[in-house]
Coordinates of C-alpha atoms in Angstrom, one line a residue:
Chain W
X1 CA 174.7 -85.9 52.9
X2 CA 173.0 -82.6 53.3
X3 CA 170.7 -81.1 50.7
X4 CA 170.5 -77.4 50.3
X5 CA 168.1 -75.0 48.6
X6 CA 170.4 -72.0 48.7
X7 CA 173.6 -72.0 46.7
X8 CA 176.7 -72.5 48.9
X9 CA 179.6 -70.0 48.6
X10 CA 182.4 -72.3 47.4
X11 CA 185.1 -69.6 47.5
X12 CA 186.1 -70.9 50.9
X13 CA 187.8 -74.0 49.3
X14 CA 189.9 -71.8 47.1
X15 CA 190.9 -69.6 50.0
X16 CA 191.9 -72.6 52.2
X17 CA 194.0 -73.9 49.3
X18 CA 195.6 -70.5 48.9
X19 CA 196.5 -70.4 52.6
X20 CA 198.0 -73.9 52.4
X21 CA 199.9 -72.8 49.3
X22 CA 201.7 -70.2 51.4
X23 CA 202.5 -72.8 53.9
X24 CA 204.2 -74.9 51.2
X25 CA 206.2 -71.9 50.2
X26 CA 207.1 -71.1 53.9
X27 CA 208.3 -74.6 54.5
X28 CA 210.5 -74.4 51.3
X29 CA 212.0 -71.1 52.6
X30 CA 212.8 -72.8 55.9
X31 CA 214.6 -75.5 54.0
X32 CA 216.5 -72.9 52.0
X33 CA 217.5 -71.1 55.2
X34 CA 219.4 -74.2 56.4
X35 CA 221.8 -74.1 53.5
X36 CA 225.1 -72.5 54.5
X37 CA 225.2 -70.3 51.4
X38 CA 221.8 -68.9 52.2
X39 CA 221.2 -65.1 52.2
X40 CA 219.2 -64.9 55.4
X41 CA 218.1 -61.4 55.2
X42 CA 216.6 -62.2 51.7
X43 CA 214.9 -65.3 53.0
X44 CA 213.5 -63.5 56.0
X45 CA 212.0 -60.9 53.6
X46 CA 210.4 -63.5 51.4
X47 CA 209.0 -65.2 54.5
X48 CA 207.6 -62.0 55.7
X49 CA 205.9 -61.5 52.3
X50 CA 204.4 -65.0 52.4
X51 CA 203.2 -64.4 55.9
X52 CA 201.6 -61.1 54.9
X53 CA 199.7 -62.7 52.0
X54 CA 198.6 -65.6 54.1
X55 CA 197.3 -63.1 56.6
X56 CA 195.2 -61.4 53.9
X57 CA 193.7 -64.7 52.8
X58 CA 192.8 -65.4 56.5
X59 CA 191.1 -62.0 56.8
X60 CA 189.3 -62.6 53.6
X61 CA 187.9 -65.9 55.0
X62 CA 186.9 -64.3 58.3
X63 CA 185.1 -61.4 56.4
X64 CA 183.4 -63.9 54.1
X65 CA 182.3 -66.3 56.8
X66 CA 180.5 -63.6 58.7
X67 CA 178.8 -62.1 55.7
X68 CA 177.8 -65.2 53.7
X69 CA 174.4 -66.6 54.2
X70 CA 175.0 -70.3 53.5
X71 CA 178.5 -71.6 54.3
X72 CA 179.8 -75.0 53.1
X73 CA 180.2 -76.1 56.8
X74 CA 179.8 -74.7 60.3
X75 CA 181.1 -71.1 60.7
X76 CA 182.9 -72.0 63.8
X77 CA 184.8 -74.8 61.9
X78 CA 185.7 -72.5 59.0
X79 CA 187.0 -69.9 61.5
X80 CA 189.0 -72.6 63.3
X81 CA 190.5 -74.0 60.1
X82 CA 191.5 -70.6 58.8
X83 CA 193.0 -69.6 62.1
X84 CA 194.9 -72.9 62.4
X85 CA 196.5 -72.5 58.9
X86 CA 197.4 -68.9 59.8
X87 CA 199.0 -70.1 63.1
X88 CA 201.4 -72.4 61.1
X89 CA 202.5 -69.5 59.0
X90 CA 203.1 -67.3 62.0
X91 CA 205.3 -69.9 63.7
X92 CA 207.3 -70.6 60.6
X93 CA 207.9 -66.9 60.1
X94 CA 208.8 -66.3 63.7
X95 CA 211.4 -69.1 63.4
X96 CA 213.1 -67.5 60.4
X97 CA 212.9 -64.1 62.1
X98 CA 214.6 -65.4 65.2
X99 CA 217.4 -66.9 63.2
X100 CA 218.0 -63.6 61.5
X101 CA 217.4 -61.5 64.7
X102 CA 219.9 -63.5 66.9
X103 CA 222.4 -63.6 64.0
X104 CA 222.7 -67.4 64.5
X105 CA 225.5 -68.6 62.4
X106 CA 225.1 -72.3 63.0
X107 CA 221.9 -74.2 63.7
X108 CA 221.6 -77.3 65.9
X109 CA 221.7 -80.7 64.4
X110 CA 218.2 -82.2 64.0
X111 CA 216.7 -78.9 62.7
X112 CA 216.8 -80.3 59.2
X113 CA 214.6 -83.2 60.3
X114 CA 212.1 -80.7 61.9
X115 CA 211.9 -78.8 58.6
X116 CA 211.4 -82.0 56.6
X117 CA 208.4 -82.8 58.8
X118 CA 207.0 -79.4 58.2
X119 CA 207.5 -79.7 54.4
X120 CA 205.7 -83.0 54.4
X121 CA 202.9 -81.7 56.5
X122 CA 202.6 -78.6 54.3
X123 CA 202.4 -80.8 51.1
X124 CA 199.8 -83.1 52.6
X125 CA 197.7 -80.2 53.8
X126 CA 197.8 -78.4 50.5
X127 CA 196.7 -81.6 48.8
X128 CA 193.9 -82.1 51.3
X129 CA 192.3 -78.7 51.1
X130 CA 190.7 -79.2 47.6
X131 CA 189.3 -82.5 48.8
X132 CA 187.1 -80.6 51.4
X133 CA 184.7 -80.1 48.5
X134 CA 183.8 -83.7 48.3
X135 CA 185.0 -84.8 51.8
X136 CA 186.4 -87.9 50.1
X137 CA 189.8 -89.4 50.9
X138 CA 190.7 -87.2 53.8
X139 CA 191.2 -89.8 56.5
X140 CA 194.7 -90.8 55.2
X141 CA 195.7 -87.1 55.4
X142 CA 194.8 -86.6 59.1
X143 CA 196.2 -89.9 60.2
X144 CA 199.5 -89.1 58.4
X145 CA 199.7 -85.6 59.9
X146 CA 199.1 -87.0 63.4
X147 CA 201.9 -89.5 62.7
X148 CA 204.2 -86.6 61.6
X149 CA 203.3 -84.6 64.8
X150 CA 204.4 -87.6 66.9
X151 CA 207.7 -87.8 64.9
X152 CA 208.2 -84.1 65.2
X153 CA 207.7 -84.3 69.0
X154 CA 210.4 -87.0 69.3
X155 CA 212.8 -84.9 67.1
X156 CA 212.1 -81.9 69.3
X157 CA 212.7 -83.7 72.5
X158 CA 215.9 -85.2 71.2
X159 CA 217.1 -81.7 70.2
X160 CA 216.2 -80.3 73.6
X161 CA 218.3 -83.0 75.3
X162 CA 221.2 -82.1 73.1
X163 CA 220.8 -78.3 73.6
X164 CA 221.0 -78.9 77.4
X165 CA 223.8 -81.4 77.2
X166 CA 226.5 -78.8 78.1
X167 CA 227.8 -78.3 74.6
X168 CA 226.3 -74.7 74.5
X169 CA 226.5 -71.7 76.8
X170 CA 223.2 -70.6 78.4
X171 CA 222.6 -67.6 76.0
X172 CA 223.1 -69.8 72.9
X173 CA 220.7 -72.4 74.4
X174 CA 218.1 -69.7 74.9
X175 CA 218.4 -68.5 71.3
X176 CA 218.4 -71.9 69.7
X177 CA 215.5 -73.1 72.0
X178 CA 213.5 -70.2 70.7
X179 CA 214.0 -71.3 67.1
X180 CA 213.4 -74.9 67.7
X181 CA 210.2 -74.2 69.7
X182 CA 208.7 -72.1 67.0
X183 CA 209.2 -75.0 64.6
X184 CA 207.6 -77.4 67.1
X185 CA 204.6 -75.1 67.5
X186 CA 204.3 -75.0 63.7
X187 CA 204.1 -78.8 63.6
X188 CA 201.6 -78.8 66.5
X189 CA 199.4 -76.3 64.5
X190 CA 199.5 -78.6 61.5
X191 CA 198.0 -81.3 63.7
X192 CA 195.3 -79.0 65.0
X193 CA 194.4 -78.2 61.4
X194 CA 194.2 -81.9 60.7
X195 CA 192.0 -82.5 63.7
X196 CA 189.7 -79.7 62.6
X197 CA 189.4 -81.3 59.1
X198 CA 188.6 -84.6 60.8
X199 CA 185.8 -83.0 62.8
X200 CA 184.4 -81.3 59.8
X201 CA 184.5 -84.6 57.8
X202 CA 182.8 -86.7 60.5
X203 CA 180.0 -84.1 60.9
X204 CA 179.3 -84.0 57.2
X205 CA 179.4 -87.8 56.6
Chain X
X1 CA 169.7 -55.6 61.0
X2 CA 168.0 -58.2 63.2
X3 CA 164.5 -57.6 64.7
X4 CA 163.7 -59.1 68.0
X5 CA 160.5 -59.7 69.8
X6 CA 162.1 -60.3 73.2
X7 CA 164.0 -57.5 75.0
X8 CA 167.7 -58.0 74.8
X9 CA 169.8 -57.9 78.0
X10 CA 172.0 -54.8 77.5
X11 CA 174.0 -55.2 80.7
X12 CA 176.7 -56.8 78.6
X13 CA 177.8 -53.5 77.1
X14 CA 178.3 -52.1 80.6
X15 CA 180.3 -55.1 81.7
X16 CA 182.6 -55.0 78.6
X17 CA 183.1 -51.3 79.3
X18 CA 183.9 -52.1 82.9
X19 CA 186.5 -54.7 81.9
X20 CA 188.1 -52.2 79.4
X21 CA 188.2 -49.6 82.2
X22 CA 190.3 -51.9 84.3
X23 CA 192.7 -52.3 81.3
X24 CA 193.1 -48.6 81.0
X25 CA 194.0 -48.6 84.7
X26 CA 196.3 -51.5 84.3
X27 CA 198.2 -49.8 81.5
X28 CA 198.5 -46.7 83.6
X29 CA 200.0 -48.7 86.5
X30 CA 202.5 -50.2 84.0
X31 CA 203.6 -46.7 83.0
X32 CA 203.9 -45.7 86.7
X33 CA 206.1 -48.7 87.3
X34 CA 208.6 -47.5 84.8
X35 CA 209.3 -44.3 86.8
X36 CA 212.5 -44.7 88.9
X37 CA 210.8 -43.3 92.0
X38 CA 208.1 -45.9 91.8
X39 CA 207.1 -48.0 94.9
X40 CA 206.9 -51.3 93.1
X41 CA 205.3 -53.3 95.9
X42 CA 202.5 -50.7 96.0
X43 CA 202.0 -50.7 92.3
X44 CA 202.0 -54.6 92.2
X45 CA 199.2 -54.5 94.9
X46 CA 197.1 -52.0 92.9
X47 CA 197.6 -54.1 89.8
X48 CA 196.5 -57.2 91.7
X49 CA 193.4 -55.4 92.8
X50 CA 192.5 -54.3 89.3
X51 CA 193.1 -57.8 88.0
X52 CA 190.8 -59.2 90.7
X53 CA 188.0 -56.8 89.8
X54 CA 188.4 -57.5 86.1
X55 CA 188.1 -61.2 86.9
X56 CA 184.8 -60.6 88.8
X57 CA 183.4 -58.7 85.8
X58 CA 184.5 -61.6 83.5
X59 CA 182.7 -64.1 85.7
X60 CA 179.6 -61.9 85.8
X61 CA 179.6 -61.9 82.0
X62 CA 180.0 -65.7 81.8
X63 CA 177.2 -66.3 84.3
X64 CA 174.9 -63.9 82.5
X65 CA 175.6 -65.2 79.0
X66 CA 174.6 -68.7 80.1
X67 CA 171.5 -67.7 82.0
X68 CA 170.1 -64.9 79.6
X69 CA 167.5 -65.9 77.1
X70 CA 168.3 -63.3 74.4
X71 CA 171.8 -62.0 74.2
X72 CA 172.8 -59.0 72.1
X73 CA 175.1 -61.1 69.9
X74 CA 176.2 -64.7 69.7
X75 CA 177.0 -66.4 73.1
X76 CA 180.3 -67.7 71.7
X77 CA 181.3 -64.2 70.7
X78 CA 180.4 -62.7 74.0
X79 CA 182.4 -65.4 75.7
X80 CA 185.4 -64.8 73.4
X81 CA 185.3 -61.1 73.9
X82 CA 185.1 -61.3 77.7
X83 CA 187.9 -63.9 77.8
X84 CA 190.1 -61.8 75.5
X85 CA 189.7 -58.7 77.7
X86 CA 190.5 -60.8 80.7
X87 CA 193.6 -62.2 79.0
X88 CA 195.0 -58.7 78.5
X89 CA 194.6 -58.0 82.2
X90 CA 196.3 -61.2 83.2
X91 CA 199.3 -60.6 81.1
X92 CA 199.7 -57.0 82.3
X93 CA 199.4 -58.2 85.9
X94 CA 202.0 -61.0 85.3
X95 CA 204.5 -58.5 83.9
X96 CA 204.2 -56.3 87.0
X97 CA 204.4 -59.3 89.2
X98 CA 207.6 -60.5 87.5
X99 CA 209.3 -57.2 87.9
X100 CA 208.5 -57.3 91.6
X101 CA 209.3 -61.0 92.0
X102 CA 212.7 -60.8 90.3
X103 CA 213.5 -57.6 92.0
X104 CA 214.5 -56.0 88.7
X105 CA 216.1 -52.7 89.4
X106 CA 216.6 -51.6 85.8
X107 CA 214.3 -52.4 82.9
X108 CA 215.5 -52.7 79.3
X109 CA 215.3 -49.7 76.9
X110 CA 212.3 -50.0 74.7
X111 CA 209.9 -51.2 77.4
X112 CA 208.5 -47.6 77.7
X113 CA 207.5 -48.0 74.0
X114 CA 205.8 -51.3 74.7
X115 CA 203.8 -49.7 77.5
X116 CA 202.9 -46.7 75.3
X117 CA 201.4 -49.2 72.8
X118 CA 199.4 -50.8 75.6
X119 CA 198.1 -47.5 76.8
X120 CA 196.9 -46.5 73.4
X121 CA 195.3 -49.9 72.8
X122 CA 193.6 -49.8 76.1
X123 CA 192.2 -46.3 75.5
X124 CA 190.9 -47.3 72.0
X125 CA 189.4 -50.4 73.4
X126 CA 187.6 -48.6 76.2
X127 CA 186.3 -46.1 73.7
X128 CA 185.1 -48.8 71.4
X129 CA 183.1 -50.9 73.9
X130 CA 180.1 -48.6 74.2
X131 CA 179.9 -48.4 70.4
X132 CA 179.0 -52.1 70.4
X133 CA 175.5 -51.0 71.1
X134 CA 175.0 -49.4 67.7
X135 CA 177.9 -51.2 65.9
X136 CA 178.8 -47.8 64.3
X137 CA 182.3 -46.4 63.9
X138 CA 184.1 -49.6 65.0
X139 CA 186.2 -50.1 61.9
X140 CA 188.7 -47.4 62.7
X141 CA 189.2 -49.1 66.1
X142 CA 190.1 -52.5 64.9
X143 CA 192.3 -51.2 62.1
X144 CA 194.3 -49.0 64.5
X145 CA 194.7 -51.9 67.1
X146 CA 196.0 -54.1 64.3
X147 CA 198.5 -51.4 63.4
X148 CA 199.5 -51.1 67.1
X149 CA 200.0 -54.8 67.3
X150 CA 202.4 -54.7 64.3
X151 CA 204.3 -51.8 65.9
X152 CA 204.4 -53.7 69.2
X153 CA 205.8 -56.7 67.4
X154 CA 208.6 -54.7 65.9
X155 CA 209.4 -53.1 69.3
X156 CA 209.4 -56.6 70.9
X157 CA 211.8 -58.1 68.3
X158 CA 214.2 -55.1 68.6
X159 CA 214.2 -55.6 72.4
X160 CA 214.9 -59.3 72.0
X161 CA 217.9 -58.6 69.7
X162 CA 219.2 -56.1 72.3
X163 CA 218.6 -58.6 75.2
X164 CA 220.7 -61.2 73.4
X165 CA 223.4 -58.8 72.2
X166 CA 225.8 -59.8 75.0
X167 CA 225.1 -56.8 77.3
X168 CA 223.4 -59.0 79.9
X169 CA 224.2 -62.2 81.6
X170 CA 222.0 -65.2 80.9
X171 CA 220.0 -65.1 84.2
X172 CA 219.2 -61.4 83.6
X173 CA 218.2 -62.2 80.0
X174 CA 215.8 -64.8 81.3
X175 CA 214.2 -62.4 83.8
X176 CA 213.9 -59.5 81.4
X177 CA 212.6 -61.8 78.6
X178 CA 209.8 -62.9 80.9
X179 CA 208.7 -59.3 81.5
X180 CA 209.0 -58.3 77.9
X181 CA 207.1 -61.4 76.7
X182 CA 204.1 -60.8 79.0
X183 CA 203.8 -57.3 77.6
X184 CA 204.0 -58.7 74.1
X185 CA 201.2 -61.2 74.9
X186 CA 199.1 -58.4 76.3
X187 CA 199.4 -56.5 73.0
X188 CA 198.6 -59.7 71.1
X189 CA 195.5 -60.1 73.3
X190 CA 194.3 -56.6 72.4
X191 CA 194.5 -57.6 68.8
X192 CA 192.5 -60.7 69.4
X193 CA 189.8 -58.6 71.1
X194 CA 189.8 -56.3 68.1
X195 CA 189.4 -59.2 65.7
X196 CA 186.5 -60.5 67.8
X197 CA 184.8 -57.1 67.6
X198 CA 185.4 -57.1 63.8
X199 CA 183.7 -60.5 63.6
X200 CA 180.7 -59.4 65.7
X201 CA 180.3 -56.2 63.6
X202 CA 180.4 -58.0 60.3
X203 CA 177.9 -60.6 61.4
X204 CA 175.5 -57.9 62.6
X205 CA 175.8 -55.6 59.6
Chain L
X1 CA 165.3 -78.3 82.4
X2 CA 165.1 -79.5 78.8
X3 CA 162.8 -82.2 77.6
X4 CA 163.9 -84.5 74.8
X5 CA 162.1 -86.8 72.5
X6 CA 165.2 -88.6 71.2
X7 CA 167.3 -90.7 73.6
X8 CA 170.5 -88.9 74.5
X9 CA 173.8 -90.8 74.1
X10 CA 175.1 -91.0 77.7
X11 CA 178.4 -92.7 76.8
X12 CA 179.9 -89.2 77.1
X13 CA 179.7 -89.3 80.9
X14 CA 181.6 -92.5 81.0
X15 CA 184.3 -91.2 78.6
X16 CA 184.8 -88.0 80.6
X17 CA 185.1 -90.1 83.8
X18 CA 187.6 -92.3 82.0
X19 CA 189.7 -89.3 81.0
X20 CA 189.6 -87.9 84.6
X21 CA 190.7 -91.4 85.8
X22 CA 193.9 -91.1 83.8
X23 CA 194.5 -87.7 85.3
X24 CA 194.3 -89.2 88.8
X25 CA 196.8 -91.8 87.7
X26 CA 199.0 -89.1 86.1
X27 CA 199.1 -87.0 89.3
X28 CA 199.9 -90.1 91.3
X29 CA 202.9 -90.9 88.9
X30 CA 204.1 -87.3 89.4
X31 CA 204.1 -87.8 93.2
X32 CA 206.0 -91.1 92.8
X33 CA 208.6 -89.3 90.6
X34 CA 209.4 -87.0 93.5
X35 CA 210.6 -89.9 95.7
X36 CA 214.4 -90.2 95.7
X37 CA 214.3 -94.0 95.1
X38 CA 212.1 -93.5 92.0
X39 CA 213.0 -95.3 88.8
X40 CA 212.4 -92.3 86.5
X41 CA 212.6 -94.2 83.2
X42 CA 209.9 -96.6 84.4
X43 CA 207.7 -93.7 85.6
X44 CA 208.1 -91.9 82.4
X45 CA 207.0 -95.0 80.5
X46 CA 203.9 -95.4 82.7
X47 CA 203.1 -91.7 82.2
X48 CA 203.4 -92.1 78.4
X49 CA 201.0 -95.0 78.5
X50 CA 198.5 -93.1 80.6
X51 CA 198.8 -90.1 78.2
X52 CA 198.3 -92.5 75.2
X53 CA 195.1 -94.0 76.7
X54 CA 193.8 -90.6 77.6
X55 CA 194.4 -89.5 74.0
X56 CA 192.3 -92.4 72.8
X57 CA 189.4 -91.5 75.1
X58 CA 189.6 -87.9 73.8
X59 CA 189.5 -89.1 70.1
X60 CA 186.6 -91.4 71.0
X61 CA 184.7 -88.4 72.4
X62 CA 185.5 -86.2 69.3
X63 CA 184.3 -88.9 66.9
X64 CA 181.2 -89.5 68.9
X65 CA 180.3 -85.8 69.4
X66 CA 180.4 -85.4 65.6
X67 CA 178.4 -88.5 64.7
X68 CA 175.7 -88.5 67.5
X69 CA 172.4 -86.9 66.8
X70 CA 171.4 -85.8 70.3
X71 CA 174.2 -85.0 72.6
X72 CA 173.7 -84.4 76.4
X73 CA 174.9 -80.8 76.1
X74 CA 176.3 -78.5 73.4
X75 CA 178.7 -80.0 71.0
X76 CA 181.1 -77.1 71.5
X77 CA 181.1 -77.6 75.3
X78 CA 181.7 -81.4 75.0
X79 CA 184.6 -80.7 72.7
X80 CA 186.0 -78.0 75.0
X81 CA 185.7 -80.3 78.1
X82 CA 187.4 -83.2 76.4
X83 CA 190.2 -81.0 75.0
X84 CA 190.7 -79.4 78.4
X85 CA 191.0 -82.8 80.2
X86 CA 193.4 -83.9 77.5
X87 CA 195.5 -80.7 78.0
X88 CA 196.0 -81.5 81.7
X89 CA 197.4 -85.0 80.7
X90 CA 199.7 -83.5 78.1
X91 CA 201.2 -81.0 80.5
X92 CA 201.7 -83.6 83.2
X93 CA 203.3 -86.0 80.8
X94 CA 205.6 -83.2 79.4
X95 CA 206.8 -82.4 83.0
X96 CA 207.8 -86.0 83.6
X97 CA 209.4 -86.3 80.2
X98 CA 211.5 -83.1 80.9
X99 CA 212.7 -84.4 84.2
X100 CA 213.8 -87.6 82.5
X101 CA 215.2 -85.8 79.4
X102 CA 217.3 -83.3 81.3
X103 CA 218.5 -86.0 83.7
X104 CA 217.5 -83.8 86.6
X105 CA 218.8 -85.4 89.8
X106 CA 217.3 -82.9 92.2
X107 CA 214.1 -81.0 91.9
X108 CA 213.4 -77.6 93.4
X109 CA 211.7 -77.2 96.8
X110 CA 208.1 -76.4 96.4
X111 CA 207.5 -78.9 93.5
X112 CA 205.9 -81.3 96.0
X113 CA 203.3 -78.6 96.8
X114 CA 202.5 -78.1 93.1
X115 CA 202.0 -81.9 92.7
X116 CA 199.8 -82.0 95.8
X117 CA 197.6 -79.3 94.2
X118 CA 197.5 -81.4 91.0
X119 CA 196.5 -84.5 92.9
X120 CA 193.7 -82.7 94.7
X121 CA 192.4 -81.1 91.5
X122 CA 192.5 -84.5 89.8
X123 CA 190.6 -86.2 92.5
X124 CA 187.9 -83.4 92.6
X125 CA 187.6 -83.6 88.8
X126 CA 187.2 -87.3 88.8
X127 CA 184.5 -87.1 91.4
X128 CA 182.7 -84.3 89.5
X129 CA 182.5 -86.0 86.1
X130 CA 179.8 -88.5 87.0
X131 CA 177.7 -85.7 88.5
X132 CA 177.4 -84.1 85.0
X133 CA 174.5 -86.6 84.5
X134 CA 172.3 -84.8 87.1
X135 CA 174.2 -81.5 87.1
X136 CA 173.7 -81.5 90.9
X137 CA 176.4 -80.6 93.5
X138 CA 178.9 -79.3 91.0
X139 CA 179.3 -75.7 92.4
X140 CA 181.5 -76.8 95.2
X141 CA 183.8 -78.5 92.7
X142 CA 184.5 -75.5 90.5
X143 CA 184.9 -73.1 93.4
X144 CA 187.4 -75.4 95.0
X145 CA 189.4 -75.9 91.7
X146 CA 189.5 -72.1 91.3
X147 CA 190.8 -71.8 94.8
X148 CA 193.5 -74.5 94.0
X149 CA 194.5 -72.6 90.9
X150 CA 195.1 -69.5 92.9
X151 CA 197.1 -71.5 95.4
X152 CA 199.1 -73.1 92.6
X153 CA 199.8 -69.7 91.1
X154 CA 201.3 -68.5 94.4
X155 CA 203.4 -71.6 94.8
X156 CA 204.6 -71.2 91.2
X157 CA 205.6 -67.6 91.7
X158 CA 207.4 -68.4 94.9
X159 CA 209.3 -71.1 93.1
X160 CA 210.3 -68.8 90.2
X161 CA 211.7 -66.3 92.7
X162 CA 213.8 -69.0 94.3
X163 CA 215.0 -70.3 90.9
X164 CA 216.2 -66.9 90.0
X165 CA 217.7 -66.1 93.4
X166 CA 221.2 -66.9 92.3
X167 CA 221.3 -70.4 93.8
X168 CA 221.3 -72.1 90.4
X169 CA 223.4 -71.6 87.2
X170 CA 221.5 -70.3 84.2
X171 CA 221.3 -73.7 82.4
X172 CA 219.8 -75.4 85.5
X173 CA 217.3 -72.5 85.8
X174 CA 216.2 -73.1 82.3
X175 CA 215.7 -76.8 82.8
X176 CA 213.9 -76.5 86.1
X177 CA 211.7 -73.6 84.8
X178 CA 210.6 -75.9 82.0
X179 CA 209.4 -78.6 84.5
X180 CA 207.8 -76.1 86.9
X181 CA 206.0 -74.3 84.1
X182 CA 204.5 -77.6 82.7
X183 CA 203.0 -78.3 86.1
X184 CA 201.7 -74.7 86.3
X185 CA 200.0 -75.1 82.9
X186 CA 198.5 -78.4 84.1
X187 CA 196.9 -76.6 87.1
X188 CA 195.7 -73.8 84.8
X189 CA 194.1 -76.5 82.5
X190 CA 192.3 -78.0 85.5
X191 CA 190.8 -74.5 86.1
X192 CA 189.7 -74.2 82.5
X193 CA 188.0 -77.6 82.8
X194 CA 186.2 -76.4 85.9
X195 CA 185.1 -73.2 84.1
X196 CA 183.7 -75.3 81.3
X197 CA 181.7 -77.4 83.7
X198 CA 180.4 -74.2 85.3
X199 CA 179.3 -72.9 81.9
X200 CA 177.6 -76.2 81.1
X201 CA 175.8 -76.3 84.5
X202 CA 174.5 -72.7 84.2
X203 CA 173.2 -73.3 80.7
X204 CA 171.3 -76.5 81.7
X205 CA 169.9 -75.1 85.0

């Protein structure tokens, strides 16, 4: 427990929660995109909007971390946390963009499991951000996100094996691999965010 | 404004300007490579030389940042800035190397726009480095590089759509995608450099 | 030379040596995988075990760096060193996993040179870790690893040229490129580890 004589700027917690909120929205848009009836151009536009707003929240954090005298935890950690959350958004947006760009009519089996992992990771992250204030009850969160990343890794590898099994021509493999990889990177970024939270929590305890 | 009792080692500004100078040269070599009459082996060699000299400047900065008592700004930021500039060089060199390695006779339409973005970003970066001394008039620079990165992203996505449109066989797509991606990574690295400069400037103001 | 009044936690040296030990084992498993008589499923399982144990050592370092009062060198550097060693392991494991996943019966010529580079880099790294205690005789190590990375880069580029020479169909190129790239990333990560050691040594000298 650290004691401080200067009031700490607590806006950071709200901004992290805001970023995480956009990730929940992004994961929901990914799930919508999988439905056959989905209007992909519309979903891609909504995703772009969410990505843009997440970007603004990230820049607001960076500006604030550099101009605030007393931050709630290490500047380097605040920066790493904001950048990690922003990475997740970028990868989710890139996946949707690729689907729309390549005009992919059918997506490979297993992608719905990847998206489910992302939705759960986004929910857990959004629930964890407000708990940074007290640093209580965060362990469960980072353990579960690490578990989800392992699960995501297995799903990803199974999908790659299927993609290369001979059922698709090489160009289609290239396109689908792009989409599937962006989703895998998004899951990885959720884990990096959780690892950053773990580091912050251990330091502060 | 910080006051200091120990003289600050100002060689860093010269070394950053040196690195940025190599990036201007690298972007110019990229533009030359696009000309049909270009001797690619010769261009690849000049690029390799520029990359090598940029590498030496980077190592000089790293050595200096770790052995200097008072640095003009945070060690971590100096390190990040030098590494970011070096990344741009590496990606530009890798693009030229791939063109030469894969013996690519024709390059996809749109690549000249990517290279133009890189040339403008390199020029802006080279002009901004000396301004780190006073920290004045830097905002325009990072705003414009962020705008260029957005533009580069759009060009890149349009090129990917064209690459996958069916006009090329899969092997050619793989080769061209490699080149186009290296250029996109170079643009991204310019943005990361600009973001680092923004962070440094906000801290010092 | 820094003087300290509080005893420094020296467990870090043992943990770095432990991580490096797993890298030596991983590089050996890679070499075994190249033998025609190799039982790949068995090698993949042994690699997964090594990766898992390296992961545990990494987490132990992260936990310790955040809860220890006086660390032997900067927290940020300890973190970077542990993460770098872990990256090498992840890439080596991913290469073996891809070979097994894609059911690759023959591997491209040149891969044995890549693996040799990895074995030498792993040995040098394992020998260097205990020398972090005294910071003596480390220069040779980082110079040699930088040389190995250059060599690895040349081997990698020669392999890419061969992969794209027309001897393989596009799907096979994609699979082999995945394996070869993971090995190249592993070599790159060894260089990043060496650069981190250089930074630490220069700061402490």
